[in-house]
Amino acid sequence: MAGQFSGTPIYILREGSQRTAGRDAQRSNIMAAKAVAGAVRTTLGPLGMDKMLVDTLGDVVITNDGVTILKEMDIEHPAAKMMVEIAKTQDQEVGDGTTTAVVLAGELLKQAEALLEQDIHPTVIAAGYRAASEKSMEILRSSAVRISAKDEDLLRKIAITAMSGKGSQSARDELAVMAVGAVRSVVDEDGTVDTDNITVVKKVGGGINDSLLVSGVVIDKDRLHPSMPKSVTDARIALLNAAVEIEKTEVDAKIQITSPDQLQAFLDQEETMLKDMVDRIAASGANVLFEQKGIDDLAQHFLAKAGIYTVRRVKKSDMEKLARATGGRIITSIHEISKDDLGKAGLVEERKVSDEKMTFVEQCVNPKSVSIILRGGSEHVVDELARAMEDAMRVVGVALEDKMLVPGGGAPEVELALRLRAFASTVGGREQLAIEAFADAMEVIPKTLAENAGLDQIDSLVALRSAHEKGQKSSGLGIDTGKPVDMLKLGVVEPIRVKTQAINSATETAVMILRIDDVIASKSGSGAPGGMPGGMGGMGGMGGEDFE
Ligand code: ADP
Ligand code: MG
């Protein structure tokens, strides 16, 4: 194992560790990062393509959502993983702009490569990039448009822009109305938005236009027994995270039953216990029961007799939503149940949505709880709708929090490029080159939008540049014509945070990757980076590590 002792080299690393240093390390990191950006760039913009992702189990996801694509890909290269992190952060912080952020980072690195070739030190590039990024924040803020919760129309446009490329036009309009309605009902006076108050119920079947926004909580389950009331007004709601069943004993006890009487006695005893449980629930004053675990058949019968609207096996997340909406407390033991734990709602009712029965909990104590029922022809459609909806709600929320929006369609990026070039000339020296490279990198967004729309990149960019030179700050790419269009008038708008976050994290990551001049990868059977066992066959060969 100890290797050959033929020469005099001193090994400080375990045999098999891989080390690349200097320009080689930079080159391979940049290449990997660019590859990640290249993988998502064709999805950018309203005319971007979709990707079909198949996981190891054969499950299929069809999406053009940057972060979804990158999360599903089995990426192993450490620098490439840093790119994936950009998308994840963007998704957490904003909920949109994931592709933009990754494409920007890729382009920043590509531009840096050219500077490295000219022997400009990474430290200088890093300083220039950071200065340019800071300046960008300033420029973006100075040209942003103010927005408030009252600007319903603008908020809808923000939602529609975020959903561009997802679903049909009419679906987007519909979803935007719901997203804005939902978010506006959960926003606080100080502008903070808590999307935890919004329940999204996915339901396959029907069309997208059958989707609806309901105030209150919708649980995708019907009542347990047909003889329970179908509708309860002035509901007092018990939330129970315990089974209404006889606990099976741990020990495998055998009971010898020797006569029919004994059997009857035994059954009677079980019945009494269940009856007792239901009595306790009823005694608390509850007329509705949401239960997370199982309910014995016999108990169902007693609950029906007691007139308690019961839903069983409610998801944990739904229980939490119910608790929040109704002001109830989730109880873990039937013995604990008391009047004070009950939640309240004006109406609990079973209703049919198309052909499916669901439970609607309306007029809740907490008026800030709303639900959205998403309908669509297939699971893939509904899943993609849910992702679109999630994005829409997030951007509307973010816009309300920051109260600022910017035009889309590459307008801010072209404006930034223009203003950063002017800024660069005031800086001078080698850093100027880095700032100019940063400015050039910004233009990858309008260029890629043009490319994905089947337009000529250069022509489109030249036209946009000249519009901005004339002071048309909100000029973006008209994707049908390739001509500059006022994006504010067209209604293609985004919350400012989509851009500030994307630029910030793209810059930070590009700088971080640039500053690495040594990659030392330990060899250890299972500790390989990303060590997911049994990864995709196709990728397995890449590391070149044998198991023998
Ligand atoms: P991301 O993951 O970065 O959000 P998208 O595929 O959603 O990627 O594309 C976002 C880009 O598309 C933004 O630059 C946005 O301004 C632009 N965009 C969206 N709708 C339009 C439109 N109708 N016309 C031109 N550009 C648009
Ligand atoms: Mg988007």
Coordinates of C-alpha atoms and ligand atoms in Angstrom, one line a residue:
M1 CA 0.0 0.0 0.0
A2 CA 2.8 2.4 0.9
G3 CA 3.7 3.0 -2.7
Q4 CA 7.1 2.9 -4.4
F5 CA 10.2 4.0 -2.7
S6 CA 12.2 4.3 -5.8
G7 CA 12.8 8.1 -5.7
T8 CA 13.0 10.7 -3.1
P9 CA 9.7 12.5 -3.3
I10 CA 8.1 13.3 -0.1
Y11 CA 4.4 12.5 0.1
I12 CA 2.4 14.6 2.4
L13 CA -0.9 13.4 1.1
R14 CA -2.3 9.9 1.2
E15 CA -1.7 8.0 -2.0
G16 CA -4.4 8.5 -4.5
S17 CA -5.3 12.1 -3.3
Q18 CA -5.6 14.4 -6.2
R19 CA -4.0 17.7 -6.4
T20 CA -4.2 20.4 -9.0
A21 CA -2.6 23.8 -8.4
G22 CA -2.1 27.2 -10.0
R23 CA -3.6 27.9 -13.3
D24 CA -4.7 24.3 -13.8
A25 CA -6.8 24.5 -10.7
Q26 CA -8.4 27.8 -11.8
R27 CA -8.9 26.6 -15.3
S28 CA -10.7 23.4 -14.2
N29 CA -12.8 25.2 -11.7
I30 CA -13.9 27.8 -14.1
M31 CA -14.6 25.2 -16.7
A32 CA -16.8 23.3 -14.3
A33 CA -18.6 26.4 -13.2
K34 CA -19.2 27.5 -16.8
A35 CA -20.5 24.0 -17.6
V36 CA -23.2 24.4 -14.9
A37 CA -24.2 27.8 -16.3
G38 CA -24.2 26.3 -19.8
A39 CA -26.6 23.6 -18.6
V40 CA -29.3 26.1 -17.5
R41 CA -28.8 29.0 -19.9
T42 CA -31.1 27.6 -22.6
T43 CA -34.0 27.8 -20.1
L44 CA -33.7 31.5 -19.4
G45 CA -36.6 33.8 -20.3
P46 CA -40.1 33.4 -21.4
L47 CA -39.1 31.4 -24.5
G48 CA -36.6 29.3 -22.7
M49 CA -36.7 25.6 -23.2
D50 CA -37.7 23.0 -20.5
K51 CA -35.6 20.2 -19.3
M52 CA -36.7 16.7 -18.6
L53 CA -35.0 15.2 -15.6
V54 CA -35.1 11.5 -14.8
D55 CA -33.9 10.4 -11.4
T56 CA -32.4 7.1 -10.4
L57 CA -35.8 5.7 -9.7
G58 CA -37.1 6.8 -13.1
D59 CA -39.3 9.6 -11.8
V60 CA -39.6 12.4 -14.3
V61 CA -39.6 16.1 -13.6
I62 CA -40.2 18.6 -16.5
T63 CA -39.3 22.1 -15.6
N64 CA -37.4 25.2 -16.7
D65 CA -36.8 26.3 -13.2
G66 CA -33.1 26.8 -12.7
V67 CA -32.9 25.6 -9.1
T68 CA -35.1 22.6 -9.7
I69 CA -32.9 21.5 -12.6
L70 CA -29.6 21.9 -10.6
K71 CA -31.0 20.2 -7.5
E72 CA -32.0 17.2 -9.6
M73 CA -28.7 16.9 -11.3
D74 CA -26.2 14.8 -9.7
I75 CA -23.3 17.3 -9.6
E76 CA -20.0 16.2 -8.2
H77 CA -17.3 18.8 -9.1
P78 CA -16.7 21.0 -6.1
A79 CA -16.7 24.3 -8.1
A80 CA -19.8 23.2 -9.9
K81 CA -21.4 22.6 -6.5
M82 CA -20.7 26.1 -5.5
M83 CA -22.7 27.2 -8.6
V84 CA -25.6 25.1 -7.4
E85 CA -25.4 26.8 -4.1
I86 CA -26.0 30.1 -5.8
A87 CA -29.2 28.9 -7.2
K88 CA -30.3 27.5 -3.9
T89 CA -29.5 30.7 -2.0
Q90 CA -31.3 32.7 -4.7
D91 CA -34.3 30.4 -4.3
Q92 CA -34.3 30.8 -0.5
E93 CA -33.9 34.5 -0.5
V94 CA -36.1 35.5 -3.4
G95 CA -37.8 32.5 -5.0
D96 CA -37.0 33.6 -8.5
G97 CA -34.0 34.6 -10.6
T98 CA -32.1 31.3 -10.1
T99 CA -31.2 30.9 -13.7
T100 CA -30.1 34.5 -13.9
A101 CA -27.9 34.2 -10.9
V102 CA -26.1 31.1 -12.2
V103 CA -25.8 32.4 -15.8
L104 CA -24.3 35.7 -14.4
A105 CA -21.8 33.8 -12.3
G106 CA -20.7 31.7 -15.2
E107 CA -20.2 34.8 -17.3
L108 CA -18.3 36.6 -14.6
L109 CA -15.9 33.7 -14.6
K110 CA -15.7 33.5 -18.4
Q111 CA -14.8 37.2 -18.4
A112 CA -12.3 36.7 -15.6
E113 CA -10.6 33.9 -17.6
A114 CA -9.7 36.4 -20.3
L115 CA -8.2 38.7 -17.7
L116 CA -6.2 35.9 -16.2
E117 CA -4.8 35.2 -19.6
Q118 CA -3.5 38.8 -19.6
D119 CA -1.8 38.0 -16.3
I120 CA -4.1 40.1 -14.2
H121 CA -4.0 38.7 -10.7
P122 CA -7.1 37.2 -9.2
T123 CA -6.9 39.6 -6.3
V124 CA -7.2 42.5 -8.7
I125 CA -10.1 40.9 -10.5
A126 CA -11.8 40.2 -7.1
A127 CA -11.4 43.8 -6.0
G128 CA -12.8 45.1 -9.3
Y129 CA -15.7 42.7 -9.3
R130 CA -16.6 43.6 -5.7
A131 CA -16.5 47.3 -6.5
A132 CA -18.6 46.8 -9.5
S133 CA -21.1 44.8 -7.6
E134 CA -21.5 47.4 -4.9
K135 CA -21.9 50.1 -7.5
S136 CA -24.6 48.0 -9.2
M137 CA -26.6 48.0 -6.0
E138 CA -26.5 51.8 -6.0
I139 CA -27.5 52.0 -9.7
L140 CA -30.3 49.6 -9.3
R141 CA -31.8 51.3 -6.3
S142 CA -31.5 54.7 -7.9
S143 CA -33.5 53.6 -10.9
A144 CA -36.1 51.4 -9.1
V145 CA -39.8 52.1 -9.1
R146 CA -41.6 52.3 -5.7
I147 CA -44.5 49.9 -5.1
S148 CA -47.0 49.3 -2.3
A149 CA -49.7 46.7 -1.4
K150 CA -52.3 48.9 -3.1
D151 CA -50.7 48.5 -6.5
E152 CA -52.5 45.3 -7.2
D153 CA -52.0 45.6 -10.9
L154 CA -48.3 45.9 -10.7
L155 CA -48.1 43.1 -8.2
R156 CA -49.9 40.9 -10.7
K157 CA -47.5 41.8 -13.3
I158 CA -44.6 40.9 -11.1
A159 CA -46.3 37.5 -10.5
I160 CA -46.8 37.0 -14.2
T161 CA -43.2 37.9 -15.1
A162 CA -42.0 35.4 -12.5
M163 CA -44.1 32.7 -14.1
S164 CA -43.0 33.5 -17.6
G165 CA -42.3 30.3 -19.5
K166 CA -44.4 28.3 -17.1
G167 CA -47.9 27.2 -18.2
S168 CA -50.1 29.0 -20.7
Q169 CA -50.8 32.7 -20.8
S170 CA -54.4 32.4 -19.4
A171 CA -53.2 30.1 -16.7
R172 CA -50.6 32.7 -15.6
D173 CA -53.2 35.5 -15.4
E174 CA -55.4 33.3 -13.3
L175 CA -52.5 32.2 -11.0
A176 CA -51.3 35.8 -10.7
V177 CA -54.7 36.9 -9.4
M178 CA -54.6 34.1 -6.8
A179 CA -51.0 34.7 -5.8
V180 CA -51.6 38.4 -5.3
G181 CA -54.8 37.8 -3.5
A182 CA -53.2 35.2 -1.2
V183 CA -50.1 37.3 -0.4
R184 CA -52.1 40.5 0.2
S185 CA -54.2 38.7 2.7
V186 CA -51.2 37.5 4.7
V187 CA -49.1 40.7 4.6
D188 CA -48.5 42.6 7.9
E189 CA -48.8 46.3 8.3
D190 CA -45.1 46.6 8.4
G191 CA -44.8 44.8 5.1
T192 CA -43.6 41.4 6.3
V193 CA -45.1 38.5 4.5
D194 CA -45.5 35.1 6.2
T195 CA -46.3 32.6 3.4
D196 CA -46.7 29.9 6.1
N197 CA -50.2 31.1 6.3
I198 CA -50.9 30.0 2.8
T199 CA -51.8 26.4 2.1
V200 CA -51.4 25.1 -1.4
V201 CA -53.4 22.0 -2.2
K202 CA -52.4 20.2 -5.4
K203 CA -55.2 18.2 -7.1
V204 CA -54.9 16.3 -10.3
G205 CA -57.9 16.6 -12.5
G206 CA -59.9 19.4 -14.0
G207 CA -58.3 22.3 -15.7
I208 CA -56.0 25.0 -14.5
N209 CA -58.9 27.4 -14.6
D210 CA -60.7 25.3 -12.0
S211 CA -58.1 26.4 -9.5
L212 CA -59.3 28.6 -6.7
L213 CA -58.4 30.8 -3.8
V214 CA -60.2 30.2 -0.6
S215 CA -60.0 32.1 2.6
G216 CA -59.3 29.6 5.3
V217 CA -57.7 26.2 5.2
V218 CA -58.5 23.5 2.8
I219 CA -57.7 19.9 3.6
D220 CA -57.6 17.4 0.8
K221 CA -59.8 14.9 2.7
D222 CA -63.4 14.1 3.1
R223 CA -65.2 13.4 6.3
L224 CA -64.7 10.0 7.7
H225 CA -68.2 8.7 7.7
P226 CA -71.3 9.6 5.7
S227 CA -73.5 9.9 8.8
M228 CA -71.3 12.6 10.2
P229 CA -72.6 16.1 9.6
K230 CA -71.5 17.5 6.2
S231 CA -71.3 21.0 7.5
V232 CA -70.6 22.5 10.9
T233 CA -71.2 26.1 11.7
D234 CA -69.6 27.7 14.8
A235 CA -67.0 24.9 14.7
R236 CA -65.0 24.0 17.8
I237 CA -62.1 22.1 16.5
A238 CA -60.0 19.4 18.2
L239 CA -56.6 18.8 16.7
L240 CA -55.4 15.4 17.8
N241 CA -52.0 13.8 17.1
A242 CA -52.9 10.4 18.7
A243 CA -54.8 7.4 17.5
V244 CA -58.4 6.8 18.5
E245 CA -57.7 3.1 18.8
I246 CA -57.0 0.5 21.4
E247 CA -53.3 0.3 21.9
K248 CA -51.9 -3.0 21.0
T249 CA -49.9 -4.4 23.9
E250 CA -46.1 -4.5 23.4
V251 CA -45.9 -8.0 24.7
D252 CA -47.4 -10.7 22.5
A253 CA -50.0 -11.7 25.0
K254 CA -52.4 -14.5 24.3
I255 CA -55.8 -14.4 25.8
Q256 CA -57.4 -17.7 26.2
I257 CA -61.1 -17.5 25.5
T258 CA -63.0 -20.5 26.5
S259 CA -66.5 -19.5 26.1
P260 CA -68.7 -17.2 23.9
D261 CA -69.5 -15.1 27.0
Q262 CA -65.8 -14.4 27.6
L263 CA -65.4 -13.3 24.0
Q264 CA -68.4 -11.0 24.3
A265 CA -67.0 -9.6 27.5
F266 CA -63.7 -8.9 25.9
L267 CA -65.3 -7.2 22.9
D268 CA -67.5 -5.2 25.2
Q269 CA -64.5 -4.0 27.1
E270 CA -62.9 -2.8 23.9
E271 CA -66.0 -1.1 22.9
T272 CA -66.3 0.7 26.3
M273 CA -62.7 1.9 26.0
L274 CA -63.3 3.4 22.5
K275 CA -66.6 4.9 23.6
D276 CA -64.8 6.4 26.5
M277 CA -62.3 8.0 24.2
V278 CA -64.9 9.5 22.0
D279 CA -66.8 10.7 25.1
R280 CA -63.7 12.6 26.2
I281 CA -63.4 14.3 22.9
A282 CA -67.1 15.2 22.9
A283 CA -66.9 16.4 26.5
S284 CA -64.4 19.0 25.5
G285 CA -67.1 20.6 23.4
A286 CA -65.5 19.7 20.1
N287 CA -67.8 19.3 17.1
V288 CA -65.0 18.8 14.6
L289 CA -62.0 16.5 14.9
F290 CA -58.8 16.6 12.8
E291 CA -56.7 13.6 13.6
Q292 CA -53.2 12.8 12.5
K293 CA -53.2 9.1 13.1
G294 CA -55.7 6.2 12.8
I295 CA -59.3 5.9 14.0
D296 CA -60.8 2.6 14.8
D297 CA -63.9 1.6 12.9
L298 CA -66.0 1.4 16.0
A299 CA -64.8 4.8 17.2
Q300 CA -65.9 6.2 13.8
H301 CA -69.3 5.0 14.6
F302 CA -69.3 6.7 18.0
L303 CA -67.9 9.9 16.6
A304 CA -70.7 9.9 13.9
K305 CA -73.2 9.3 16.7
A306 CA -71.8 12.2 18.6
G307 CA -72.2 14.4 15.5
I308 CA -68.5 15.2 15.3
Y309 CA -67.2 16.0 11.8
T310 CA -64.1 13.9 11.7
V311 CA -61.1 13.8 9.3
R312 CA -58.5 11.2 9.8
R313 CA -54.8 10.9 8.8
V314 CA -54.3 14.6 8.3
K315 CA -50.8 15.5 7.2
K316 CA -48.6 17.0 9.9
S317 CA -48.0 20.2 7.9
D318 CA -51.8 20.6 7.5
M319 CA -52.3 20.1 11.3
E320 CA -49.9 22.9 11.9
K321 CA -51.7 25.1 9.4
L322 CA -55.0 24.3 11.1
A323 CA -53.5 25.1 14.5
R324 CA -52.3 28.5 13.2
A325 CA -55.5 29.3 11.4
T326 CA -58.0 28.2 14.1
G327 CA -55.9 29.1 17.2
G328 CA -56.2 25.6 18.4
R329 CA -53.5 23.5 20.0
I330 CA -52.3 20.1 18.7
I331 CA -52.9 17.6 21.5
T332 CA -50.9 14.4 21.7
S333 CA -53.1 12.5 24.1
I334 CA -56.8 12.1 24.3
H335 CA -56.6 12.4 28.1
E336 CA -55.3 15.9 27.8
I337 CA -58.0 17.3 25.7
S338 CA -59.8 20.3 27.1
K339 CA -61.9 23.1 26.0
D340 CA -59.0 25.6 25.9
D341 CA -57.2 23.5 23.3
L342 CA -59.9 23.8 20.7
G343 CA -59.6 25.9 17.6
K344 CA -62.4 27.9 16.2
A345 CA -63.8 28.5 12.8
G346 CA -67.1 29.9 11.5
L347 CA -67.7 27.0 9.1
V348 CA -66.3 23.6 8.5
E349 CA -67.8 21.9 5.5
E350 CA -67.2 19.1 3.0
R351 CA -67.5 20.3 -0.5
K352 CA -66.9 18.9 -3.9
V353 CA -64.2 20.4 -6.1
S354 CA -64.9 18.8 -9.4
D355 CA -65.3 15.2 -8.4
E356 CA -63.2 15.3 -5.3
K357 CA -64.5 15.9 -1.8
M358 CA -62.5 18.2 0.4
T359 CA -62.8 19.8 3.8
F360 CA -63.1 23.6 3.9
V361 CA -62.3 25.3 7.2
E362 CA -63.5 28.9 6.7
Q363 CA -64.0 32.1 8.7
C364 CA -61.0 31.2 10.9
V365 CA -60.0 33.0 14.0
N366 CA -56.8 34.0 12.2
P367 CA -58.1 35.9 9.1
K368 CA -54.6 35.7 7.6
S369 CA -55.0 32.1 6.5
V370 CA -55.8 31.3 2.9
S371 CA -55.6 28.3 0.7
I372 CA -55.1 27.8 -3.0
I373 CA -56.4 24.7 -4.8
L374 CA -54.4 24.0 -7.9
R375 CA -55.9 21.9 -10.6
G376 CA -54.4 20.5 -13.7
G377 CA -54.6 17.7 -16.2
S378 CA -51.8 15.6 -14.9
E379 CA -49.4 15.3 -12.0
H380 CA -46.6 16.9 -14.0
V381 CA -48.8 19.8 -14.9
V382 CA -50.0 20.3 -11.3
D383 CA -46.4 20.1 -10.0
E384 CA -45.1 22.7 -12.4
L385 CA -48.1 24.9 -11.6
A386 CA -47.3 24.6 -7.9
R387 CA -43.7 25.6 -8.6
A388 CA -45.0 28.6 -10.7
M389 CA -47.4 29.5 -7.9
E390 CA -44.7 29.3 -5.3
D391 CA -42.5 31.6 -7.4
A392 CA -45.3 34.0 -7.9
M393 CA -46.2 34.2 -4.2
R394 CA -42.6 34.6 -3.3
V395 CA -41.8 37.5 -5.7
V396 CA -45.0 39.3 -4.7
G397 CA -44.1 38.9 -1.1
V398 CA -40.5 40.1 -1.7
A399 CA -41.8 43.0 -3.7
L400 CA -44.0 44.0 -0.8
E401 CA -41.2 43.7 1.7
D402 CA -38.7 45.7 -0.3
K403 CA -41.3 48.0 -1.9
M404 CA -39.2 48.4 -5.0
L405 CA -39.3 46.9 -8.5
V406 CA -37.2 47.0 -11.6
P407 CA -38.1 46.4 -15.3
G408 CA -37.3 43.0 -16.7
G409 CA -36.2 41.8 -20.1
G410 CA -32.6 42.6 -19.6
A411 CA -33.2 46.3 -19.1
P412 CA -31.4 46.6 -15.7
E413 CA -28.5 44.6 -17.0
V414 CA -28.0 46.8 -20.0
E415 CA -28.3 49.9 -17.9
L416 CA -25.8 48.5 -15.4
A417 CA -23.3 47.7 -18.2
L418 CA -23.6 51.2 -19.5
R419 CA -23.2 52.9 -16.1
L420 CA -20.5 50.5 -14.9
R421 CA -18.4 51.3 -17.9
A422 CA -18.6 55.0 -17.1
F423 CA -17.7 54.1 -13.5
A424 CA -14.8 52.0 -14.5
S425 CA -13.1 54.9 -16.3
T426 CA -13.2 56.9 -13.1
V427 CA -11.3 54.0 -11.3
G428 CA -8.5 53.5 -13.7
G429 CA -5.6 51.0 -13.4
R430 CA -6.0 47.3 -13.7
E431 CA -9.1 47.3 -11.6
Q432 CA -10.8 49.3 -14.4
L433 CA -10.4 46.2 -16.6
A434 CA -12.1 44.1 -14.1
I435 CA -15.0 46.5 -13.7
E436 CA -15.3 46.6 -17.5
A437 CA -15.3 42.8 -17.6
F438 CA -18.1 42.8 -15.0
A439 CA -20.1 45.3 -17.1
D440 CA -19.6 43.0 -20.1
A441 CA -20.8 40.0 -18.1
M442 CA -24.1 41.8 -17.2
E443 CA -25.0 41.8 -20.9
V444 CA -25.1 38.0 -20.9
I445 CA -28.7 38.3 -19.7
P446 CA -30.2 40.3 -22.7
K447 CA -28.0 38.2 -25.0
T448 CA -29.2 34.9 -23.7
L449 CA -32.8 36.1 -23.7
A450 CA -32.3 37.0 -27.4
E451 CA -30.7 33.8 -28.2
N452 CA -33.4 31.7 -26.5
A453 CA -36.0 33.7 -28.5
G454 CA -34.3 32.8 -31.7
L455 CA -33.1 36.4 -32.2
D456 CA -29.8 37.7 -33.2
Q457 CA -27.8 38.4 -30.0
I458 CA -25.6 41.1 -31.4
D459 CA -28.3 43.1 -33.2
S460 CA -30.6 42.9 -30.2
L461 CA -27.8 44.0 -27.8
V462 CA -26.7 46.9 -30.0
A463 CA -30.2 48.2 -30.3
L464 CA -30.7 47.9 -26.5
R465 CA -27.4 49.7 -25.8
S466 CA -28.3 52.6 -28.0
A467 CA -31.7 52.9 -26.4
H468 CA -30.1 53.1 -22.9
E469 CA -27.5 55.6 -24.2
K470 CA -30.5 57.8 -25.1
G471 CA -31.7 57.5 -21.5
Q472 CA -34.4 54.9 -22.0
K473 CA -33.6 53.1 -18.7
S474 CA -36.5 50.7 -18.8
S475 CA -35.8 49.5 -22.3
G476 CA -35.7 45.7 -22.5
L477 CA -35.7 43.1 -25.1
G478 CA -39.1 42.7 -27.0
I479 CA -38.8 39.0 -27.4
D480 CA -41.2 38.9 -30.3
T481 CA -39.4 41.5 -32.4
G482 CA -35.9 41.7 -31.0
K483 CA -36.5 45.5 -30.7
P484 CA -36.1 47.5 -27.5
V485 CA -39.4 47.9 -25.6
D486 CA -40.3 49.8 -22.5
M487 CA -40.6 47.0 -20.0
L488 CA -42.5 49.1 -17.5
K489 CA -45.2 49.8 -20.1
L490 CA -45.2 46.2 -21.2
G491 CA -45.7 45.1 -17.7
V492 CA -42.6 43.0 -17.4
V493 CA -41.4 43.8 -13.9
E494 CA -39.5 42.1 -11.2
P495 CA -38.8 42.9 -7.5
I496 CA -35.5 44.6 -7.1
R497 CA -34.2 41.8 -4.9
V498 CA -34.2 39.4 -7.8
K499 CA -31.4 41.4 -9.3
T500 CA -29.6 42.5 -6.2
Q501 CA -29.4 39.0 -4.8
A502 CA -28.4 37.5 -8.1
I503 CA -25.6 40.0 -8.7
N504 CA -24.4 39.7 -5.1
S505 CA -24.2 35.9 -5.0
A506 CA -22.9 35.6 -8.5
T507 CA -20.1 38.0 -7.6
E508 CA -19.3 36.4 -4.3
T509 CA -19.1 32.9 -5.8
A510 CA -17.1 34.0 -8.9
V511 CA -14.6 35.7 -6.6
M512 CA -14.4 32.7 -4.4
I513 CA -13.8 30.4 -7.3
L514 CA -11.2 32.7 -8.7
R515 CA -9.2 32.9 -5.5
I516 CA -8.7 29.1 -5.4
D517 CA -5.3 28.2 -6.7
D518 CA -5.0 24.8 -5.2
V519 CA -7.5 21.9 -5.1
I520 CA -6.6 19.0 -2.9
A521 CA -9.0 16.1 -3.1
S522 CA -8.6 13.3 -0.6
K523 CA -9.2 9.9 -1.7
S524 CA -11.5 8.0 0.6
G525 CA -13.8 5.3 -0.4
S526 CA -17.1 6.8 0.7
G527 CA -16.1 10.3 1.7
A528 CA -16.0 11.6 -1.8
P529 CA -17.7 14.9 -2.2
G530 CA -21.4 14.6 -2.5
G531 CA -21.1 11.0 -1.3
M532 CA -24.5 10.0 -2.3
P533 CA -24.5 6.2 -2.4
G534 CA -25.3 4.6 -5.7
G535 CA -25.4 7.7 -7.8
M536 CA -26.5 7.7 -11.5
G537 CA -24.6 5.2 -13.5
G538 CA -23.7 7.8 -16.1
M539 CA -21.9 9.9 -13.6
G540 CA -20.4 7.1 -11.7
G541 CA -17.5 6.7 -14.1
M542 CA -16.4 10.3 -13.8
G543 CA -14.3 10.2 -10.6
G544 CA -12.1 7.4 -12.1
E545 CA -12.1 5.7 -8.7
D546 CA -12.2 2.0 -8.6
F547 CA -13.8 0.1 -5.8
E548 CA -11.1 -2.6 -5.8
Ligands
ADP1 P1 -34.9 33.0 -13.7 O1 -34.7 31.6 -13.1 O2 -33.6 33.7 -13.7 O3 -36.0 33.7 -13.1 P2 -36.5 32.9 -16.1 O4 -36.5 31.8 -17.1 O5 -37.6 33.1 -15.3 O6 -35.2 32.7 -15.2 O7 -36.2 34.2 -16.9 C1 -36.1 35.4 -16.3 C2 -35.7 36.5 -17.3 O8 -36.7 36.6 -18.3 C3 -35.7 37.8 -16.6 O9 -34.6 38.6 -17.1 C4 -37.0 38.5 -17.0 O10 -36.9 39.9 -17.0 C5 -37.1 38.0 -18.4 N1 -38.5 38.0 -18.9 C6 -39.6 37.5 -18.4 N2 -40.7 37.8 -19.1 C7 -40.3 38.5 -20.2 C8 -41.0 39.1 -21.3 N3 -42.3 39.0 -21.5 N4 -40.2 39.8 -22.2 C9 -38.9 39.9 -22.0 N5 -38.2 39.3 -21.0 C10 -38.9 38.7 -20.0
MG2 MG -38.1 33.4 -13.3

